[in-house]
PDB file of C-alpha atoms in Angstrom:
ATOM      1  CA  SER O   2       6.694  33.273   8.895  1.00 91.00           C
ATOM      2  CA  LEU O   3       4.310  30.341   8.439  1.00 95.00           C
ATOM      3  CA  LEU O   4       4.725  26.962   6.762  1.00 96.00           C
ATOM      4  CA  VAL O   5       1.641  25.707   4.773  1.00 96.00           C
ATOM      5  CA  SER O   6       1.662  22.217   3.314  1.00 95.00           C
ATOM      6  CA  ASP O   7      -0.214  21.260   0.121  1.00 92.00           C
ATOM      7  CA  ASP O   8      -1.089  17.585  -0.095  1.00 90.00           C
ATOM      8  CA  PHE O   9      -1.761  17.573  -3.713  1.00 93.00           C
ATOM      9  CA  THR O  10       1.744  18.609  -4.636  1.00 94.00           C
ATOM     10  CA  ASP O  11       5.278  17.979  -3.263  1.00 96.00           C
ATOM     11  CA  ILE O  12       5.586  21.607  -2.008  1.00 97.00           C
ATOM     12  CA  ILE O  13       5.671  22.996   1.518  1.00 97.00           C
ATOM     13  CA  TYR O  14       5.273  26.854   1.146  1.00 97.00           C
ATOM     14  CA  GLU O  15       6.556  29.625   3.444  1.00 97.00           C
ATOM     15  CA  VAL O  16       4.372  32.739   3.866  1.00 97.00           C
ATOM     16  CA  SER O  17       6.336  35.853   5.048  1.00 96.00           C
ATOM     17  CA  PRO O  18       4.726  38.250   7.727  1.00 97.00           C
ATOM     18  CA  THR O  19       3.978  40.541   4.769  1.00 97.00           C
ATOM     19  CA  GLY O  20       2.182  37.883   2.956  1.00 96.00           C
ATOM     20  CA  VAL O  21       5.014  36.947   0.316  1.00 98.00           C
ATOM     21  CA  LEU O  22       4.510  33.243  -0.718  1.00 97.00           C
ATOM     22  CA  SER O  23       7.597  31.194  -1.569  1.00 97.00           C
ATOM     23  CA  THR O  24       8.619  27.505  -1.826  1.00 97.00           C
ATOM     24  CA  PHE O  25      10.158  26.381   1.583  1.00 97.00           C
ATOM     25  CA  LEU O  26      10.756  22.716   0.543  1.00 97.00           C
ATOM     26  CA  GLN O  27       9.998  20.739  -2.540  1.00 96.00           C
ATOM     27  CA  GLY O  28      10.270  16.958  -2.659  1.00 95.00           C
ATOM     28  CA  ILE O  29       8.189  15.201  -0.232  1.00 97.00           C
ATOM     29  CA  GLN O  30       5.120  13.911  -2.227  1.00 95.00           C
ATOM     30  CA  SER O  31       1.835  15.048  -0.671  1.00 96.00           C
ATOM     31  CA  PRO O  32       2.976  16.701   2.565  1.00 97.00           C
ATOM     32  CA  ASN O  33       0.049  17.109   4.938  1.00 95.00           C
ATOM     33  CA  GLY O  34       0.501  17.714   8.730  1.00 94.00           C
ATOM     34  CA  ILE O  35       3.679  19.520   9.690  1.00 97.00           C
ATOM     35  CA  VAL O  36       5.111  20.364  12.977  1.00 97.00           C
ATOM     36  CA  GLU O  37       8.468  21.838  14.210  1.00 96.00           C
ATOM     37  CA  SER O  38      10.625  19.869  16.937  1.00 97.00           C
ATOM     38  CA  LEU O  39      10.749  21.565  20.357  1.00 96.00           C
ATOM     39  CA  ASP O  40      14.203  22.953  19.765  1.00 96.00           C
ATOM     40  CA  GLY O  41      13.521  24.209  16.125  1.00 95.00           C
ATOM     41  CA  SER O  42      16.029  22.069  14.542  1.00 97.00           C
ATOM     42  CA  GLU O  43      13.789  19.753  12.710  1.00 98.00           C
ATOM     43  CA  LEU O  44      10.450  19.773  10.703  1.00 98.00           C
ATOM     44  CA  TYR O  45       8.329  16.678  10.935  1.00 98.00           C
ATOM     45  CA  VAL O  46       6.013  16.023   7.914  1.00 98.00           C
ATOM     46  CA  ALA O  47       3.210  13.538   7.474  1.00 97.00           C
ATOM     47  CA  GLN O  48       2.886  12.132   3.904  1.00 97.00           C
ATOM     48  CA  THR O  49      -0.671  11.313   2.673  1.00 96.00           C
ATOM     49  CA  PHE O  50      -0.101   9.906  -0.737  1.00 95.00           C
ATOM     50  CA  SER O  51       2.808   8.612  -2.718  1.00 94.00           C
ATOM     51  CA  SER O  52       0.818   9.511  -5.913  1.00 91.00           C
ATOM     52  CA  VAL O  53      -2.252  11.697  -6.356  1.00 87.00           C
ATOM     53  CA  SER O  54      -2.812  10.647  -9.896  1.00 87.00           C
ATOM     54  CA  PRO O  55      -3.847   7.802  -9.238  1.00 91.00           C
ATOM     55  CA  PHE O  56      -4.434   8.108  -5.480  1.00 90.00           C
ATOM     56  CA  VAL O  57      -1.848   5.748  -3.727  1.00 94.00           C
ATOM     57  CA  PHE O  58      -1.880   6.082   0.078  1.00 95.00           C
ATOM     58  CA  ASP O  59       1.375   6.393   1.933  1.00 95.00           C
ATOM     59  CA  ASP O  60       2.365   5.719   5.651  1.00 96.00           C
ATOM     60  CA  ARG O  61       5.577   7.714   5.936  1.00 97.00           C
ATOM     61  CA  VAL O  62       6.586  10.548   8.284  1.00 98.00           C
ATOM     62  CA  TRP O  63       9.533  12.553   7.429  1.00 98.00           C
ATOM     63  CA  ARG O  64      12.183  14.490   9.373  1.00 98.00           C
ATOM     64  CA  VAL O  65      13.659  17.573   7.738  1.00 98.00           C
ATOM     65  CA  PRO O  66      16.831  19.098   9.526  1.00 98.00           C
ATOM     66  CA  LEU O  67      16.414  22.956   9.679  1.00 97.00           C
ATOM     67  CA  THR O  68      19.584  25.004   9.404  1.00 94.00           C
ATOM     68  CA  PRO O  69      20.234  28.809   9.166  1.00 93.00           C
ATOM     69  CA  ASP O  70      20.586  28.145   5.459  1.00 93.00           C
ATOM     70  CA  GLY O  71      17.027  26.626   5.172  1.00 93.00           C
ATOM     71  CA  PRO O  72      15.805  23.060   5.159  1.00 97.00           C
ATOM     72  CA  GLY O  73      18.191  20.117   4.942  1.00 97.00           C
ATOM     73  CA  THR O  74      17.692  16.874   2.989  1.00 97.00           C
ATOM     74  CA  PRO O  75      14.335  14.946   4.253  1.00 98.00           C
ATOM     75  CA  GLU O  76      14.685  11.516   5.632  1.00 97.00           C
ATOM     76  CA  VAL O  77      12.106   9.007   6.707  1.00 98.00           C
ATOM     77  CA  LEU O  78      11.561   9.168  10.455  1.00 98.00           C
ATOM     78  CA  ALA O  79       8.959   6.308  10.523  1.00 97.00           C
ATOM     79  CA  SER O  80       6.743   4.178   8.446  1.00 96.00           C
ATOM     80  CA  LEU O  81       3.503   3.530  10.213  1.00 95.00           C
ATOM     81  CA  GLY O  82       2.302   0.314   8.419  1.00 89.00           C
ATOM     82  CA  GLY O  83      -1.139  -0.258   6.769  1.00 86.00           C
ATOM     83  CA  SER O  84      -2.692   2.045   4.361  1.00 89.00           C
ATOM     84  CA  GLY O  85      -1.656   5.312   6.199  1.00 86.00           C
ATOM     85  CA  ALA O  86      -3.072   8.359   4.414  1.00 94.00           C
ATOM     86  CA  ASN O  87      -1.244  10.179   7.197  1.00 96.00           C
ATOM     87  CA  ASP O  88      -2.902  13.627   7.977  1.00 95.00           C
ATOM     88  CA  GLY O  89      -2.784  15.861  11.046  1.00 95.00           C
ATOM     89  CA  VAL O  90       0.255  15.970  13.362  1.00 97.00           C
ATOM     90  CA  THR O  91       0.992  17.428  16.910  1.00 97.00           C
ATOM     91  CA  LEU O  92       3.882  17.534  19.213  1.00 98.00           C
ATOM     92  CA  ASP O  93       3.981  16.793  22.913  1.00 98.00           C
ATOM     93  CA  SER O  94       6.060  18.514  25.640  1.00 97.00           C
ATOM     94  CA  ARG O  95       8.567  15.773  25.398  1.00 97.00           C
ATOM     95  CA  GLY O  96       9.049  16.274  21.769  1.00 97.00           C
ATOM     96  CA  ARG O  97       7.159  13.181  20.608  1.00 98.00           C
ATOM     97  CA  VAL O  98       5.149  13.435  17.260  1.00 98.00           C
ATOM     98  CA  TYR O  99       1.533  12.135  17.081  1.00 98.00           C
ATOM     99  CA  VAL O 100       0.350  11.265  13.619  1.00 98.00           C
ATOM    100  CA  ALA O 101      -3.215  10.714  12.490  1.00 97.00           C
ATOM    101  CA  ALA O 102      -3.270   7.562  10.053  1.00 97.00           C
ATOM    102  CA  ASN O 103      -6.505   8.650   8.246  1.00 94.00           C
ATOM    103  CA  VAL O 104      -7.401   5.494   6.219  1.00 94.00           C
ATOM    104  CA  ASP O 105      -6.529   3.098   9.011  1.00 95.00           C
ATOM    105  CA  GLY O 106      -8.392   5.199  11.759  1.00 96.00           C
ATOM    106  CA  GLU O 107      -5.298   5.160  13.954  1.00 97.00           C
ATOM    107  CA  VAL O 108      -3.266   7.679  15.897  1.00 98.00           C
ATOM    108  CA  TRP O 109       0.411   6.923  16.329  1.00 98.00           C
ATOM    109  CA  ARG O 110       3.301   8.361  18.507  1.00 98.00           C
ATOM    110  CA  ILE O 111       6.698   8.619  17.259  1.00 98.00           C
ATOM    111  CA  ASP O 112       9.755   9.381  19.361  1.00 98.00           C
ATOM    112  CA  PRO O 113      12.247  11.081  17.037  1.00 97.00           C
ATOM    113  CA  ASN O 114      15.040  10.410  19.595  1.00 96.00           C
ATOM    114  CA  THR O 115      14.624   6.768  20.037  1.00 96.00           C
ATOM    115  CA  GLY O 116      12.706   5.829  16.938  1.00 95.00           C
ATOM    116  CA  GLU O 117      10.066   4.144  19.083  1.00 97.00           C
ATOM    117  CA  VAL O 118       6.672   4.027  17.208  1.00 97.00           C
ATOM    118  CA  VAL O 119       3.538   3.368  19.516  1.00 97.00           C
ATOM    119  CA  LEU O 120      -0.020   2.944  18.505  1.00 97.00           C
ATOM    120  CA  VAL O 121      -2.019   5.293  20.757  1.00 97.00           C
ATOM    121  CA  ALA O 122      -5.593   4.816  19.491  1.00 97.00           C
ATOM    122  CA  GLU O 123      -7.482   2.897  16.897  1.00 97.00           C
ATOM    123  CA  ASN O 124     -10.998   2.356  15.471  1.00 97.00           C
ATOM    124  CA  MET O 125     -11.387   6.054  14.668  1.00 97.00           C
ATOM    125  CA  PRO O 126     -12.548   6.121  11.013  1.00 96.00           C
ATOM    126  CA  PHE O 127     -10.987   8.898   8.973  1.00 96.00           C
ATOM    127  CA  VAL O 128      -9.214  10.581  11.806  1.00 97.00           C
ATOM    128  CA  ALA O 129      -7.724  13.776  10.464  1.00 96.00           C
ATOM    129  CA  SER O 130      -6.627  16.769  12.593  1.00 96.00           C
ATOM    130  CA  LEU O 131      -4.906  16.519  15.997  1.00 97.00           C
ATOM    131  CA  ALA O 132      -4.514  19.174  18.749  1.00 97.00           C
ATOM    132  CA  PHE O 133      -3.722  19.209  22.407  1.00 97.00           C
ATOM    133  CA  GLY O 134      -6.258  20.638  24.797  1.00 96.00           C
ATOM    134  CA  GLU O 135      -5.970  24.406  25.689  1.00 93.00           C
ATOM    135  CA  GLY O 136      -8.100  26.691  27.716  1.00 92.00           C
ATOM    136  CA  ASP O 137     -11.051  24.762  29.284  1.00 95.00           C
ATOM    137  CA  PHE O 138     -10.169  21.590  27.458  1.00 96.00           C
ATOM    138  CA  ASN O 139      -7.946  18.816  29.037  1.00 96.00           C
ATOM    139  CA  ARG O 140      -4.334  19.795  28.614  1.00 96.00           C
ATOM    140  CA  THR O 141      -3.145  16.143  28.812  1.00 97.00           C
ATOM    141  CA  SER O 142      -5.576  15.072  25.965  1.00 98.00           C
ATOM    142  CA  ILE O 143      -5.298  15.185  22.270  1.00 98.00           C
ATOM    143  CA  TYR O 144      -8.536  16.111  20.444  1.00 98.00           C
ATOM    144  CA  ALA O 145      -8.849  14.386  16.958  1.00 97.00           C
ATOM    145  CA  THR O 146     -11.415  15.366  14.246  1.00 97.00           C
ATOM    146  CA  GLN O 147     -13.089  12.945  11.715  1.00 96.00           C
ATOM    147  CA  LEU O 148     -12.686  14.060   8.091  1.00 93.00           C
ATOM    148  CA  PHE O 149     -16.229  12.820   7.329  1.00 89.00           C
ATOM    149  CA  GLY O 150     -18.893  12.537   9.796  1.00 86.00           C
ATOM    150  CA  GLY O 151     -18.256  15.468  12.377  1.00 90.00           C
ATOM    151  CA  ILE O 152     -16.931  13.390  15.348  1.00 96.00           C
ATOM    152  CA  VAL O 153     -14.293  14.817  17.758  1.00 97.00           C
ATOM    153  CA  TRP O 154     -12.606  12.219  19.960  1.00 98.00           C
ATOM    154  CA  GLU O 155     -10.702  12.956  23.107  1.00 98.00           C
ATOM    155  CA  LEU O 156      -7.379  10.793  23.553  1.00 98.00           C
ATOM    156  CA  PRO O 157      -6.039  11.189  27.134  1.00 98.00           C
ATOM    157  CA  VAL O 158      -2.240  10.848  26.640  1.00 97.00           C
ATOM    158  CA  GLY O 159      -0.968  11.815  29.978  1.00 97.00           C
ATOM    159  CA  VAL O 160       1.413  14.536  28.859  1.00 97.00           C
ATOM    160  CA  THR O 161       0.768  18.218  27.709  1.00 96.00           C
ATOM    161  CA  GLY O 162       1.166  19.623  24.278  1.00 96.00           C
ATOM    162  CA  ALA O 163       4.345  21.312  23.062  1.00 94.00           C
ATOM    163  CA  GLY O 164       2.890  24.919  23.304  1.00 76.00           C
ATOM    164  CA  SER O 165       1.197  24.282  26.622  1.00 64.00           C
ATOM    165  CA  THR O 166       1.555  27.215  29.130  1.00 56.00           C
ATOM    166  CA  GLN O 167       0.824  24.901  32.214  1.00 51.00           C
TER     167      GLN O 167
END
């Protein structure tokens, strides 16, 4: 199945292989980027807003335990500081989470095991989606898109993405 976030609600949906839509998790306001841990035991969720009417930006990243019975109770993994408006996320081959803080123009790395939070890049206005390079792209770089303006940045991070085959 696939998980789909909806940042104008508090719902993460699950879509079955046959196309059936159901609620996977409800309760994290404005879930945006989502990524599963390397071992499949946790889901990491970037929160964009704490309110959508009126818009109030949020800087939290959540950890949701995944059990055979479904998702457990979400807990805050990290708060990134600043305005936030967290957007896209990706995971490296060491299990660390990278988060685009859209309004602040920053990319952060969070180590779920140690709690360490590191600023990876800044001065990237409206940074949005993040993905590790594959194919002909550098596998030890994250490629980040700009929400407005059409820019794609390359961020060398010295480690491959979680799904890398090399």
